[in-house]
Amino acid sequence: MHEPAIPSLTGADPEVARLVQAEARRQFEKVRLIASENYVSTAVLEATGSVLTNKYSEGYAGRRYYEGQQVVDPVEELAVARAKALFGADHANVQPYSGSPANLAVYMAFLDPGDTVMGMALPAGGHLTHGWGVSATGKWFRSVQYGVRKDTGVVDLDEVRDLARAEHPKVIFCGGTAIPRTIDFPAFAEIADEVGAVLAADIAHIAGLVAGGAHPSPVGHAQVITTTTHKTLRGPRGAMILTDAAHAKPIDKAVFPGLQGGPHNHTTAAIAVALGEALEPSFGLYAHAIVQNARALAVALLDRGFDLVSGGTDNHLVLVDLTGKGIAGKPAAKALDRAGIEANYNTVPFDPRKPFDPSGVRLGTAAITTRGLTADHMPKIAEWIDRAVRVADDGPELDRIAAEVADLMAGYPMPGWA
Ligand SMILES: *Cc1c(COP(=O)(O)O)cnc(C)c1O
């Protein structure tokens, strides 16, 4: 049963209520390895579902365009104060609706249309909003893209420096969606300094690891840091932008009135709750456990003959190149899903296949670590993954794996499920 219980929804709209219950059960029974997903606490769910959703509050605390902000102002101030304390940043804006709008605010603040931006190419592990062609950021700006080295699968900082010297970007993005290795923020900062660019560190995936001390922090290196709040940070769907004092004003003006109207106050409250949880000492243990689990999963997959981009992982994420297993990413992800193991198909660097059916799958350990799985479980998960991709066409066998998966997960409580 979904928790908090949903009796009013069940009475008013049984059709939607049934779907919400079905999703809660699905999340309970599966090994969820989508690297950008997690389970939020029941407290975060309650804040998200609160009456704060009823309130409009365009502007910032103390400077709003609507009356009645007696409660919303302290809610937002609490989220801002906790964000600054958690990351040690001068300034925090907690209003961006999600990670993509947060990145758009960086463009709005520091670039004019047609100006040059530099970011990691999507197929190499970057994000759409770092200047990829199909995104507004690639259409409306002049985008130059860096990648990873073919032999190492890791970002080539010499290439980044040469490109930056040649192209003079106004903004350089570092970070991405499928980077299994530590991001060298000081090295990026040196390059950005040399060419006079603003360095924007997009830590959407690793924010929880940074907060918990399991990945180096970009604070003090990147003038601007964008992040989602719902991946390893384990908050509601939303985003934040952290800046140094000098870059605070243009970012605030870009978020509102540049790009957005009223902030989602129920989300802001839930971000405050999640940040409060991340400030607890136990969150550091959680962040380190995520990395231990990813490392153990990587080792177990290597033992079973899987090829991993960059040969392993430093963080929460493992990028598997399935070429050697004789199956493409999409059929593998579909087979895994039927086997109770949720992942997404993903391009690998220099992928010879098409983006809609690439060669890899991306795995992450943030969600299963929240459920309480440990490094001891990772060989079993690797075995299920291996079995599932071998018998990808054998539905009944995939169903048998799914039953074993559900059996294991039944022993590990899920916040949001009673
Ligand atoms: C997830 C992600 C985003 C975008 O977040 P949305 O909330 O999906 O818009 C931006 N940048 C990176 C690196 C991400 O991983």
mmCIF file with all atom_site columns, C-alpha atoms in Angstrom, residues 58-60 93-98 100-102 105 239 253-264:
data_model
loop_
_atom_site.group_PDB
_atom_site.id
_atom_site.type_symbol
_atom_site.label_atom_id
_atom_site.label_alt_id
_atom_site.label_comp_id
_atom_site.label_asym_id
_atom_site.label_entity_id
_atom_site.label_seq_id
_atom_site.pdbx_PDB_ins_code
_atom_site.Cartn_x
_atom_site.Cartn_y
_atom_site.Cartn_z
_atom_site.occupancy
_atom_site.B_iso_or_equiv
_atom_site.pdbx_formal_charge
_atom_site.auth_seq_id
_atom_site.auth_comp_id
_atom_site.auth_asym_id
_atom_site.auth_atom_id
_atom_site.pdbx_PDB_model_num
ATOM 1  C CA . GLU A 1 58  ? 6.691  35.018 -7.871  1.00 0.00 ? 58  GLU A CA 1
ATOM 2  C CA . GLY A 1 59  ? 9.868  36.742 -6.722  1.00 0.00 ? 59  GLY A CA 1
ATOM 3  C CA . TYR A 1 60  ? 12.184 35.945 -3.838  1.00 0.00 ? 60  TYR A CA 1
ATOM 4  C CA . ASN A 1 93  ? 18.589 29.472 -5.719  1.00 0.00 ? 93  ASN A CA 1
ATOM 5  C CA . VAL A 1 94  ? 16.098 26.654 -5.075  1.00 0.00 ? 94  VAL A CA 1
ATOM 6  C CA . GLN A 1 95  ? 13.423 27.709 -7.581  1.00 0.00 ? 95  GLN A CA 1
ATOM 7  C CA . PRO A 1 96  ? 14.355 26.010 -10.890 1.00 0.00 ? 96  PRO A CA 1
ATOM 8  C CA . TYR A 1 97  ? 11.587 23.596 -11.859 1.00 0.00 ? 97  TYR A CA 1
ATOM 9  C CA . SER A 1 98  ? 14.060 20.882 -12.827 1.00 0.00 ? 98  SER A CA 1
ATOM 10 C CA . SER A 1 100 ? 17.079 21.414 -17.613 1.00 0.00 ? 100 SER A CA 1
ATOM 11 C CA . PRO A 1 101 ? 15.554 24.796 -16.665 1.00 0.00 ? 101 PRO A CA 1
ATOM 12 C CA . ALA A 1 102 ? 18.381 25.257 -14.123 1.00 0.00 ? 102 ALA A CA 1
ATOM 13 C CA . ALA A 1 105 ? 19.283 29.834 -16.408 1.00 0.00 ? 105 ALA A CA 1
ATOM 14 C CA . ALA A 1 239 ? 16.731 21.658 -8.986  1.00 0.00 ? 239 ALA A CA 1
ATOM 15 C CA . LYS A 1 253 ? 17.449 37.293 -12.384 1.00 0.00 ? 253 LYS A CA 1
ATOM 16 C CA . ALA A 1 254 ? 17.728 34.536 -14.990 1.00 0.00 ? 254 ALA A CA 1
ATOM 17 C CA . VAL A 1 255 ? 15.549 32.102 -12.996 1.00 0.00 ? 255 VAL A CA 1
ATOM 18 C CA . PHE A 1 256 ? 12.964 34.801 -12.222 1.00 0.00 ? 256 PHE A CA 1
ATOM 19 C CA . PRO A 1 257 ? 11.866 36.820 -14.151 1.00 0.00 ? 257 PRO A CA 1
ATOM 20 C CA . GLY A 1 258 ? 14.100 35.517 -16.954 1.00 0.00 ? 258 GLY A CA 1
ATOM 21 C CA . LEU A 1 259 ? 12.702 32.023 -17.378 1.00 0.00 ? 259 LEU A CA 1
ATOM 22 C CA . GLN A 1 260 ? 10.094 31.116 -14.810 1.00 0.00 ? 260 GLN A CA 1
ATOM 23 C CA . GLY A 1 261 ? 6.985  32.365 -13.057 1.00 0.00 ? 261 GLY A CA 1
ATOM 24 C CA . GLY A 1 262 ? 5.899  31.155 -9.654  1.00 0.00 ? 262 GLY A CA 1
ATOM 25 C CA . PRO A 1 263 ? 8.130  28.666 -7.861  1.00 0.00 ? 263 PRO A CA 1
ATOM 26 C CA . HIS A 1 264 ? 6.637  25.290 -6.894  1.00 0.00 ? 264 HIS A CA 1
#
